[in-house]
Coordinates of C-alpha atoms in Angstrom, one line a residue:
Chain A
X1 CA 15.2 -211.6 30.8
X2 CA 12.6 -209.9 32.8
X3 CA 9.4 -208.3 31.8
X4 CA 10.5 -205.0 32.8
X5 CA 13.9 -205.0 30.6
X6 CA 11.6 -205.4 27.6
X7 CA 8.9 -202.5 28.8
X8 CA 12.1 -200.7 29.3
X9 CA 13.5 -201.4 25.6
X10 CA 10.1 -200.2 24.4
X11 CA 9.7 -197.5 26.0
X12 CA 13.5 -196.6 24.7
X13 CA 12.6 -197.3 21.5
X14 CA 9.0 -194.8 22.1
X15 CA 11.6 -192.4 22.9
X16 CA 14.1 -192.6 20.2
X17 CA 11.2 -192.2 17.6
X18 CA 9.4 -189.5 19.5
X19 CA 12.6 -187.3 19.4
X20 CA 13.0 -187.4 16.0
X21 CA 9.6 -186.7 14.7
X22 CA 9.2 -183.9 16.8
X23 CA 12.5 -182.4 15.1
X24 CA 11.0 -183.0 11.6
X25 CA 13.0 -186.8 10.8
X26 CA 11.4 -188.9 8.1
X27 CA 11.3 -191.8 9.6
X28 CA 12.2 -194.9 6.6
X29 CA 12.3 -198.3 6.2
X30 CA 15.4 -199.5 3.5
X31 CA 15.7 -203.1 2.4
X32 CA 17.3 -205.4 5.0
X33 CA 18.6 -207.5 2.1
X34 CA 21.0 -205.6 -0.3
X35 CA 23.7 -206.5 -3.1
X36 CA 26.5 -205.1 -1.3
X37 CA 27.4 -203.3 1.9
X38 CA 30.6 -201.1 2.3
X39 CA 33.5 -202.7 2.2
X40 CA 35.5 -202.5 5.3
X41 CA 38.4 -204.6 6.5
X42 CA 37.0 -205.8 9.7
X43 CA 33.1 -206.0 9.3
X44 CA 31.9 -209.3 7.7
X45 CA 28.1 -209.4 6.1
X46 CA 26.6 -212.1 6.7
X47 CA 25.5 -213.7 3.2
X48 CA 21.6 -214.1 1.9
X49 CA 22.4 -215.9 -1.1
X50 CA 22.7 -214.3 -4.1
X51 CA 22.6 -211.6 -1.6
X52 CA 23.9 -210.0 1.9
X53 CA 22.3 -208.6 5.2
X54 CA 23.1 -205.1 6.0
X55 CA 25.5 -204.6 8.5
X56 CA 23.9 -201.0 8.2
X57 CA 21.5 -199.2 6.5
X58 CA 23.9 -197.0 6.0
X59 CA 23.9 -197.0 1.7
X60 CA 20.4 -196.5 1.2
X61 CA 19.7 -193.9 3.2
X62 CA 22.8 -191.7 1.9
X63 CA 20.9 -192.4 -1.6
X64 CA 17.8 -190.8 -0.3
X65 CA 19.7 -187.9 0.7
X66 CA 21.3 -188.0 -2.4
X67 CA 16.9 -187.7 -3.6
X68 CA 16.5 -184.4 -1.6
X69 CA 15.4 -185.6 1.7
X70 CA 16.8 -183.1 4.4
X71 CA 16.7 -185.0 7.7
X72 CA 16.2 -189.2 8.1
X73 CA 16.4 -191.8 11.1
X74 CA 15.6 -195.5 10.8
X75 CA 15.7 -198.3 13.6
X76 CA 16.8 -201.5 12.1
X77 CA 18.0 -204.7 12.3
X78 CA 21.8 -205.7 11.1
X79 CA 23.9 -208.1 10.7
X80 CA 27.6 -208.6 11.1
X81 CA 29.1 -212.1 11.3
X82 CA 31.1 -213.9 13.9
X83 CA 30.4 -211.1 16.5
X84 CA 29.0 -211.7 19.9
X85 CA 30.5 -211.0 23.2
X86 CA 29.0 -209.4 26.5
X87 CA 28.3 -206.7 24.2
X88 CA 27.6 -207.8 21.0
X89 CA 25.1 -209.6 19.3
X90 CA 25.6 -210.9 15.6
X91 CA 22.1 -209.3 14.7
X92 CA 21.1 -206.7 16.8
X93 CA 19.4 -203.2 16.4
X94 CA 20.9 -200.2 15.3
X95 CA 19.3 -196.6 15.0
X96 CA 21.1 -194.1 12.4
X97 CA 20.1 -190.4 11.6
X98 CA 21.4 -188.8 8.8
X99 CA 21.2 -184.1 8.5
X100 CA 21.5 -183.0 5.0
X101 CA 23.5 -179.8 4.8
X102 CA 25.5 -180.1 8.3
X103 CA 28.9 -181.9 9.5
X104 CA 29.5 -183.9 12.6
X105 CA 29.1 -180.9 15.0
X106 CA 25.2 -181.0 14.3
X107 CA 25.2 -184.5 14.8
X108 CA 27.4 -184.3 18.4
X109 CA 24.4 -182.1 19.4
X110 CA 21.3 -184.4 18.6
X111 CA 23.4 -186.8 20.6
X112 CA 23.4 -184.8 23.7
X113 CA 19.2 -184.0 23.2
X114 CA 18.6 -187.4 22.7
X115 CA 20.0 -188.8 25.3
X116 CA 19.3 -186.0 27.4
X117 CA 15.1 -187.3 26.2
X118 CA 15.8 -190.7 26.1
X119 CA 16.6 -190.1 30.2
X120 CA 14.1 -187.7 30.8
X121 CA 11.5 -190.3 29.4
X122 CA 12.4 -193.6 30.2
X123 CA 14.1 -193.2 33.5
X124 CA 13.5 -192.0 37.1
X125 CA 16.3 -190.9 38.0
X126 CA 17.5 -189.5 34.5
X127 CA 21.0 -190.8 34.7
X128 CA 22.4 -194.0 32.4
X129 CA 24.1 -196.6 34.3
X130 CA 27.3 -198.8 33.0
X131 CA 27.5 -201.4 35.6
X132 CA 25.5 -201.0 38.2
X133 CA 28.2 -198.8 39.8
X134 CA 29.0 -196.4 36.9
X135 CA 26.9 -193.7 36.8
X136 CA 26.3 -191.6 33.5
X137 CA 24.4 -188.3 33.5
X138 CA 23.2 -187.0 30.4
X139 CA 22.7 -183.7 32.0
X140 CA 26.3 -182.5 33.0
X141 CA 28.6 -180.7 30.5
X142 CA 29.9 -183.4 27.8
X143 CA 33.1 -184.1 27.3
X144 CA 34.9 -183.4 24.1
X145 CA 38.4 -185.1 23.6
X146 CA 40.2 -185.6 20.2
X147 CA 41.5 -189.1 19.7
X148 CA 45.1 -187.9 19.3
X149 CA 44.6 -186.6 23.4
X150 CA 43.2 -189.4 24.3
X151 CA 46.1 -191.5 23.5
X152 CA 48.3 -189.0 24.7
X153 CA 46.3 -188.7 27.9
X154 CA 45.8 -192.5 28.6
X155 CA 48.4 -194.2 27.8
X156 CA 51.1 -191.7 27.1
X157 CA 51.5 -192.7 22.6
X158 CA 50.9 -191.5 19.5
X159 CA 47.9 -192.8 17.9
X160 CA 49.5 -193.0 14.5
X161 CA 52.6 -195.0 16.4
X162 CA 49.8 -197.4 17.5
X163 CA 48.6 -197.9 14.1
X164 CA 51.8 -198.3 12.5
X165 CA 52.7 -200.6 14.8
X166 CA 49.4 -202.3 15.0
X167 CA 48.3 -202.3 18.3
X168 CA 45.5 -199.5 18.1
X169 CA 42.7 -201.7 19.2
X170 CA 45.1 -202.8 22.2
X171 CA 45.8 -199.8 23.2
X172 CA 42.3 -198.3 22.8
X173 CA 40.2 -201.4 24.2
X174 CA 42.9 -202.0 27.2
X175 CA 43.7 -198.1 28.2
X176 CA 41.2 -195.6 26.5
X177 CA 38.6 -197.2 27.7
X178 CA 38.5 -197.7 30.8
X179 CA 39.5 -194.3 31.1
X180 CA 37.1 -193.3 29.4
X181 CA 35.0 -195.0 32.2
X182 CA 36.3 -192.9 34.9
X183 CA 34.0 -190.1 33.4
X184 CA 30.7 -189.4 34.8
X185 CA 29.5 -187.4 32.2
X186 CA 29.3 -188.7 28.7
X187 CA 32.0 -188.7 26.0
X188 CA 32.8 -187.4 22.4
X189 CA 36.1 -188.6 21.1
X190 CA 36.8 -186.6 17.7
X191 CA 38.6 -186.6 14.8
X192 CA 40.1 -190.6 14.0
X193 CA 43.0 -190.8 12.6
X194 CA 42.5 -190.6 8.2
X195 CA 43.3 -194.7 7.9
X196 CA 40.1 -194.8 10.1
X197 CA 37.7 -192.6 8.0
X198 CA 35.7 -195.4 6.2
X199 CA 33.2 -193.6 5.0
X200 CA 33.7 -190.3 6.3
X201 CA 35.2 -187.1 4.9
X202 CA 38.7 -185.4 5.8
X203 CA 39.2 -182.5 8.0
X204 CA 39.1 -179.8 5.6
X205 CA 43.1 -177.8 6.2
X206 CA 44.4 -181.2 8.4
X207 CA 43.6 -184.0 6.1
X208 CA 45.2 -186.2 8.2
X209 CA 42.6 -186.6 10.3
X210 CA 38.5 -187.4 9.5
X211 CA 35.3 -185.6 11.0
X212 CA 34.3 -188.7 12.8
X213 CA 33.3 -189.1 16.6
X214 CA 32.6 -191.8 18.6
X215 CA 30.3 -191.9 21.8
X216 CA 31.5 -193.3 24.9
X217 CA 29.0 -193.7 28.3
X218 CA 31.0 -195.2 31.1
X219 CA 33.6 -196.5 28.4
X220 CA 31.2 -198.4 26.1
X221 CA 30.9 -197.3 22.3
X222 CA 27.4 -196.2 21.8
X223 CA 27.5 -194.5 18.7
X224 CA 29.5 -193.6 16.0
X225 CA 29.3 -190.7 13.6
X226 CA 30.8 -188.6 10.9
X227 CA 30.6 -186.0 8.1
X228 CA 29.9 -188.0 4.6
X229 CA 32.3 -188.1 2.6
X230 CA 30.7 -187.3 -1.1
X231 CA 33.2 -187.9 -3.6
X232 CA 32.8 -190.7 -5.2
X233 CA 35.9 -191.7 -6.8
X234 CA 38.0 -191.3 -3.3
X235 CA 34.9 -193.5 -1.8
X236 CA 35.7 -196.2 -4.7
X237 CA 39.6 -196.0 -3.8
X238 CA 38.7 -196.7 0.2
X239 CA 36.7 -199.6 -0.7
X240 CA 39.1 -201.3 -3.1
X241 CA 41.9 -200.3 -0.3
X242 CA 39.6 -202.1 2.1
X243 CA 39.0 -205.0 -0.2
X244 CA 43.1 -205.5 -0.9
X245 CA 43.1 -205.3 3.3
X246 CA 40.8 -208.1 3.4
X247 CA 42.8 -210.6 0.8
X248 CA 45.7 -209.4 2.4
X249 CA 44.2 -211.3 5.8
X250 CA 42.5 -214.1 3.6
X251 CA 38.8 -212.4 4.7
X252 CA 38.4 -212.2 0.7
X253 CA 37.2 -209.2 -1.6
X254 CA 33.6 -207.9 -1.4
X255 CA 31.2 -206.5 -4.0
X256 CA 31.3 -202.7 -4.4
X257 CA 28.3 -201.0 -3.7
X258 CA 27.9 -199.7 -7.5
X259 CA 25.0 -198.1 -7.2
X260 CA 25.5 -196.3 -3.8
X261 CA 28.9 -195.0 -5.9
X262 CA 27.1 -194.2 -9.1
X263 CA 24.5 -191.9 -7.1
X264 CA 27.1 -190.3 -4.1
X265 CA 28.3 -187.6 -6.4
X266 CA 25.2 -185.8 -5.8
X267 CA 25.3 -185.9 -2.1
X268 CA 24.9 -182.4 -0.8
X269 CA 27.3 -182.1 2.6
X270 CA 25.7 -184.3 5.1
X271 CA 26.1 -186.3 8.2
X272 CA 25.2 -189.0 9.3
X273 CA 25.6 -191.7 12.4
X274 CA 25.1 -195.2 13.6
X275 CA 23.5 -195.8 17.6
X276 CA 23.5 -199.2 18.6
X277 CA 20.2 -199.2 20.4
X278 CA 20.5 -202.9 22.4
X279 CA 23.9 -200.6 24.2
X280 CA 21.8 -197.9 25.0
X281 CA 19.1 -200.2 26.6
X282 CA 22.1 -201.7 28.3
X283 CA 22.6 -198.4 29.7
X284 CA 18.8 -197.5 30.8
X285 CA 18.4 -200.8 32.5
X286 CA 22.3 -200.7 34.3
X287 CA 22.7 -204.1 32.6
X288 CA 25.9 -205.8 32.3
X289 CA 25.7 -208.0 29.0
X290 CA 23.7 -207.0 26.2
X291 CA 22.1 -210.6 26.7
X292 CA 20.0 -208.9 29.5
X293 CA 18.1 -206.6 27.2
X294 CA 16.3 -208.5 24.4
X295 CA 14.0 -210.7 24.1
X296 CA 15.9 -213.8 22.8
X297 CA 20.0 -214.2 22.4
X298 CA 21.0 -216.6 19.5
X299 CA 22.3 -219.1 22.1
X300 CA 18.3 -219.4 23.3
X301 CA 16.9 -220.1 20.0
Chain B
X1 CA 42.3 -227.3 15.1
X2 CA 40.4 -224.3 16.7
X3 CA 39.8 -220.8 15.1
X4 CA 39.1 -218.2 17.4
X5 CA 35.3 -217.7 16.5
X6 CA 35.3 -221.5 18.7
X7 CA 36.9 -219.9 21.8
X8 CA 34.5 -219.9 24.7
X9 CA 34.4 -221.0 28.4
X10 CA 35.1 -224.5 28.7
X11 CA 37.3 -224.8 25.9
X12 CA 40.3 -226.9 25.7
X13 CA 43.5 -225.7 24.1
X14 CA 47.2 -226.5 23.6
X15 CA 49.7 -223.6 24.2
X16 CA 53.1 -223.7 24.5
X17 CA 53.2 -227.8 25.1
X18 CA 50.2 -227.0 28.2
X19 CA 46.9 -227.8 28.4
X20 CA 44.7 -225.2 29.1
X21 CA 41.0 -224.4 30.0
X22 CA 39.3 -221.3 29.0
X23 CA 37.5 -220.0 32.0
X24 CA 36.5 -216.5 30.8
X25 CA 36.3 -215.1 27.2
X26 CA 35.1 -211.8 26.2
X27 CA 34.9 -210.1 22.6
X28 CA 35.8 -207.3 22.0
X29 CA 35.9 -205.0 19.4
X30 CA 36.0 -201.2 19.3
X31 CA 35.0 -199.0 16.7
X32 CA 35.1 -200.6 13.1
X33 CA 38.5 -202.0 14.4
X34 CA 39.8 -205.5 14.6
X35 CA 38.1 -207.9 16.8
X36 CA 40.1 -208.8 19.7
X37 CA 39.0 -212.2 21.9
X38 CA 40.2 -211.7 25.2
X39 CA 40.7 -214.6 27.2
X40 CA 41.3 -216.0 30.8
X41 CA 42.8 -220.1 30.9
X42 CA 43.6 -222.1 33.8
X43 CA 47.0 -224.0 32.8
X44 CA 45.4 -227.8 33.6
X45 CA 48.5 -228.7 34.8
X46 CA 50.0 -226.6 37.3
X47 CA 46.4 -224.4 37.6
X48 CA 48.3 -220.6 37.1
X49 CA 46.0 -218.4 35.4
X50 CA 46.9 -217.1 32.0
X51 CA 45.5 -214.1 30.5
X52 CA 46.1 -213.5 26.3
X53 CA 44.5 -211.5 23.5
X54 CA 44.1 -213.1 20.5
X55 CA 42.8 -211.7 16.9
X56 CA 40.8 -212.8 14.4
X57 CA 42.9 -215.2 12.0
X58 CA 44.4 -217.1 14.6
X59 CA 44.4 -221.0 15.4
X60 CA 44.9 -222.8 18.3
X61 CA 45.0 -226.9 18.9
X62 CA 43.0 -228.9 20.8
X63 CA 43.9 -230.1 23.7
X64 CA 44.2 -234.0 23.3
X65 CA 42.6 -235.4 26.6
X66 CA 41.2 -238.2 27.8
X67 CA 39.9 -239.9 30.7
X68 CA 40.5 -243.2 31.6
X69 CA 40.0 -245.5 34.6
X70 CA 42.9 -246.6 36.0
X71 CA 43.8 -248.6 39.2
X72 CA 46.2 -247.4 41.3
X73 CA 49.1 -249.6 42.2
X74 CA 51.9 -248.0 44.3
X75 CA 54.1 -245.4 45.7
X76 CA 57.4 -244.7 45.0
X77 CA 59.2 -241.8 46.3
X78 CA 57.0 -238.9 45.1
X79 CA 56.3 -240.9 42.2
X80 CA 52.5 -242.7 42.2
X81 CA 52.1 -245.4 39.2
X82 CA 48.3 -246.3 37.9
X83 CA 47.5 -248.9 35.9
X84 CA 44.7 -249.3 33.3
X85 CA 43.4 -252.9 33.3
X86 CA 42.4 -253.0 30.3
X87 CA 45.8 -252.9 28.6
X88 CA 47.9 -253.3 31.6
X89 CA 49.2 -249.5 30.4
X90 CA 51.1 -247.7 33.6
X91 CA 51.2 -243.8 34.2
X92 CA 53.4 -242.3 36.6
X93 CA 52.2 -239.3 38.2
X94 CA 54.4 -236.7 40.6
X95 CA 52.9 -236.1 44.1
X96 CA 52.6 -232.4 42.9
X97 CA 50.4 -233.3 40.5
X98 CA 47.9 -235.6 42.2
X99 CA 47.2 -232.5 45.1
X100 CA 45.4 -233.7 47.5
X101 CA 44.0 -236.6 45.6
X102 CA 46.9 -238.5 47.3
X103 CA 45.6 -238.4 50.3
X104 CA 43.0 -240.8 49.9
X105 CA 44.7 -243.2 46.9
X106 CA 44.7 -247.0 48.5
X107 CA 46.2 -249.4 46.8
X108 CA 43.9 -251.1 44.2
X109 CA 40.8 -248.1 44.3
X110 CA 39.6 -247.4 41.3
X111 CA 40.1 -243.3 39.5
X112 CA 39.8 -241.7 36.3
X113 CA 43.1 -240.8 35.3
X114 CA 43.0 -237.5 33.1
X115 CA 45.4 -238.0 30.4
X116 CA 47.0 -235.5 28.3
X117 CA 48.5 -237.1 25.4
X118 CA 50.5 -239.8 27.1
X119 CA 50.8 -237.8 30.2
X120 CA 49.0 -238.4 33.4
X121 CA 47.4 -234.9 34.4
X122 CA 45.1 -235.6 37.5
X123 CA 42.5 -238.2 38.7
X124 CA 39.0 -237.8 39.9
X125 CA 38.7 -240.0 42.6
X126 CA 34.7 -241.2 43.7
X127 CA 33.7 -239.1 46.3
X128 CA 33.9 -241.1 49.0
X129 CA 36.7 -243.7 50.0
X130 CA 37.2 -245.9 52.6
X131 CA 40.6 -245.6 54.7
X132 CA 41.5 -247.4 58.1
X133 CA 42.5 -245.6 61.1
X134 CA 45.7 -246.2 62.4
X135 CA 46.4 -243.7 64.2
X136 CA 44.1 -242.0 67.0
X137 CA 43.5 -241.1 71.0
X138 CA 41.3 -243.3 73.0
X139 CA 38.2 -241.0 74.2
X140 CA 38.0 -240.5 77.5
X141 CA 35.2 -242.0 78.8
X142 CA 33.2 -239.8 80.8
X143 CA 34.0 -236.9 78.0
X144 CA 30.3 -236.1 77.1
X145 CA 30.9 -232.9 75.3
X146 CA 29.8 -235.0 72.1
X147 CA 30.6 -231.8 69.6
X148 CA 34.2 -232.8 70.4
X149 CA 36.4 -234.3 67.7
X150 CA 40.2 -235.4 67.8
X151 CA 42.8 -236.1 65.1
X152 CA 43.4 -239.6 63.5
X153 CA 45.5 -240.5 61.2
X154 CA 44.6 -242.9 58.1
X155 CA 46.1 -245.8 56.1
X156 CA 47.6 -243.1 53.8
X157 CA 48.7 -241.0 56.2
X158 CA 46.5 -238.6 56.2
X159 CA 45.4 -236.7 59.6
X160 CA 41.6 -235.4 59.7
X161 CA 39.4 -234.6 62.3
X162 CA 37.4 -237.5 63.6
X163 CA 34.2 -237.9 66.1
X164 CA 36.2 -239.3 69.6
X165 CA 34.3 -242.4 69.8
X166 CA 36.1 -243.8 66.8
X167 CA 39.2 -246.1 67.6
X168 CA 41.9 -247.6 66.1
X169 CA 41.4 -250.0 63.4
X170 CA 38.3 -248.7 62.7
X171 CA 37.4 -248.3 58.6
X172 CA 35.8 -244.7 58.1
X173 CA 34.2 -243.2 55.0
X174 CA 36.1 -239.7 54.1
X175 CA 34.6 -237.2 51.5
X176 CA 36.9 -237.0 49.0
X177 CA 35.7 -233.2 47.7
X178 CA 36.4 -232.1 51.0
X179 CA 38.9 -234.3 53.1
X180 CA 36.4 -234.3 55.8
X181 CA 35.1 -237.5 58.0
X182 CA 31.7 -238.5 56.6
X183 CA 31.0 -241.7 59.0
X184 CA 32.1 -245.1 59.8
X185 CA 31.7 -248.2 58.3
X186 CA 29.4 -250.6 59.9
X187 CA 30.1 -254.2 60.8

């Protein structure tokens, strides 16, 4: 890890805040620690006995908008176990914004000014780089691309085919993206499939499928983000859906975020989305492994 | 028994009755989706490369080796028996299997046999051996080229280039790593 990486990540992170201030974000701070985090089948929190690590600040934050704040961001640490790869990292940092009063149109434009900033700020030539091969730039017309085309497009199946017959994540990790890679310009892939809302709301007229994106530069997921879904008794039925999932595979039930469900009826329509900010480093510095862009990986401590 | 959250490079596995190695392992896992643990092995056996996709929840077993020292007694056919002294244990190997170990096995030198289970697997031999010539062409004197070398053929029967001073009968050290003449043996 070289110095210049970490003046790199800094002056990322510079960015990233200086972006949202301008626009009016209250930048917070939410307790690392908490109770419970959401419930989802494949995310395991790592436990702080009596208690668990985020695996994102994602709770809180909804429960200040739920308080009357209008426009939020945090850059925090979280935690998600058994995860590390060439581009994961167990704990690693994550930046989320959250727009009271808008869906996951607003939040598809921040992405484009911010990484259209980001660029313009930390970088001399403005475009990202996947590999040092691959470039990304921020400035040409985005691409927009529902899920359902993508699958279509890339492999030639029906995304609900894939996840019937349970081979989504095959088909999305081994065809999609690497397609995905082939663009120069960044991506939005829209509208998931309603089995993969989590926490976000349904399409309103085509409930079958959720406002949610994803954000793809050179085929790595930067960012993921969606309308909130506010009501809370659907949200308790997703999480106790997501808990029988998780006995069903022997991961075990989790606590429900009671609080976070008490509070979410009041939840004006909002947005809100999660940027892994270690990937978009990757991206700034052209690095290969998400090992190359902080200052210590697990394995080194 | 393994889970996959033990999978990395250097990992030894069953599958399907094999030995393998793990020489490349990614994770991966998109979007609040399942993890998926891609990985590369090297079957330790016959050396094809393997590539699977596992998921979280899956097992795997250890690959039961072991390296022993063995002596190495004789040739029979394509079959090569060892011997550990210890126990006075044999192993039969196949020609195919030893690669181009058996080049340079002499009667009586001492290898580590790699054992899987019960079954011999391979043998790291020390890198350098000794083996006989018995087999070259006398240098013509007068020859003073000196880069020069010329093929001999050795004990085992195996032909390498040699410097052309070196004659019949001679004992020359041979790199095993490579197969290449390192020098003679004085005296």
């Amino acid at each position: 890890m070289n110095s210049d990486v970490l003046w790199l990540r800094a002056h990322v992170v510079r960015a990233i805040r200086n972006f949202f201030w301008d626009r009016g974000f209250l930048e917070v701070e939410t307790p690392l620690l908490i109770p419970a985090n959401a419930p989802e089948e494949y995310i395991d929190p790592l436990a702080a006995l009596p208690w668990q690590l985020q695996t994102s600040p994602e709770l809180c934050m909804k429960r200040l908008l739920c308080r009357g704040h209008k426009r939020l961001f945090q850059i925090s640490h979280c935690w998600r176990a058994d995860e590390r790869g060439f581009r994961h990292l167990s704990e690693f940092t994550m930046l989320e914004w959250y727009r009271a009063d808008s869906d996951y149109n607003a939040l598809m434009a921040d992405c484009e000014e911010l990484l259209q900033h980001v660029a313009t700020a930390c970088l001399a030539e403005a475009p990202f780089y996947r590999h040092q091969s691959c470039r990304i730039d921020p400035f040409e017309s985005w691409v927009i691309i529902s899920v359902q085309e993508a699958f279509w497009r890339f492999s030639n199946t029906n995304v609900w085919e894939c996840l019937k017959k349970g081979i989504y994540e095959e088909i999305l990790t081994e065809m999609i993206e690497p397609a995905l890679a082939g663009f120069s310009a960044p991506v939005l892939m829209t509208d998931y499939p309603a089995e993969l809302a989590a926490l976000s709301r349904l399409k309103p007229g085509q409930t079958e499928l959720a406002e949610r994106f994803e954000l793809y530069l050179g085929g790595l997921e930067l960012a993921n983000g969606f309308s909130e879904l506010n009501d809370p008794l659907e949200q308790r039925r997703r999480f106790e859906n997501a808990n029988r999932l998780r006995i069903g595979v022997g991961r075990g039930a989790l606590p429900l975020p009671e609080r976070f469900l008490e509070e979410l009826g009041s939840l004006p329509p909002s947005a809100g989305i999660a940027m892994g900010v270690d990937r978009l480093v990757m991206l700034a510095a052209g690095a290969d492994t998400i090992d190359e862009v902080v200052a210590f990986t697990p394995e080194q401590l | 028994m393994y889970t996959v959250a033990d999978l990395k490079k250097g990992l030894k596995i069953t599958l399907d009755g094999d030995p393998y190695l793990v020489v490349a392992f990614d994770f991966v896992k998109p979007g609040k989706g399942q993890a998926l643990y891609r990985t590369k092995m090297r079957n330790m056996i016959n050396g094809t490369l393997l590539d699977r996709t596992y998921r979280s929840g899956e097992t795997f077993d250890p690959a039961d080796l072991e390296e022993r020292q063995m002596e190495y007694l004789y040739k029979e056919g394509t079959h090569y028996t060892f011997m550990d002294q210890a126990n006075y244990e044999q192993v039969v190997m196949e020609e195919e299997t030893l690669g181009d170990a058996k080049n340079f096995l002499l009667e009586n030198l001492k290898v580590d046999v790699m054992l899987f289970g019960e079954k011999g697997i391979g043998v790291s031999l020390p890198n350098f051996v000794n083996l006989r010539v018995t087999e070259t062409e006398q240098w013509a004197k007068g020859d003073t080229s000196g880069n020069d070398t010329k093929p001999a053929t050795v004990e085992t029967g195996y032909v390498l280039r040699v410097p052309p001073f070196i004659e019949e009968g001679e004992l020359i050290v041979i790199d095993t790593r490579n197969g290449e003449y390192s020098t003679r043996v004085k005296g």
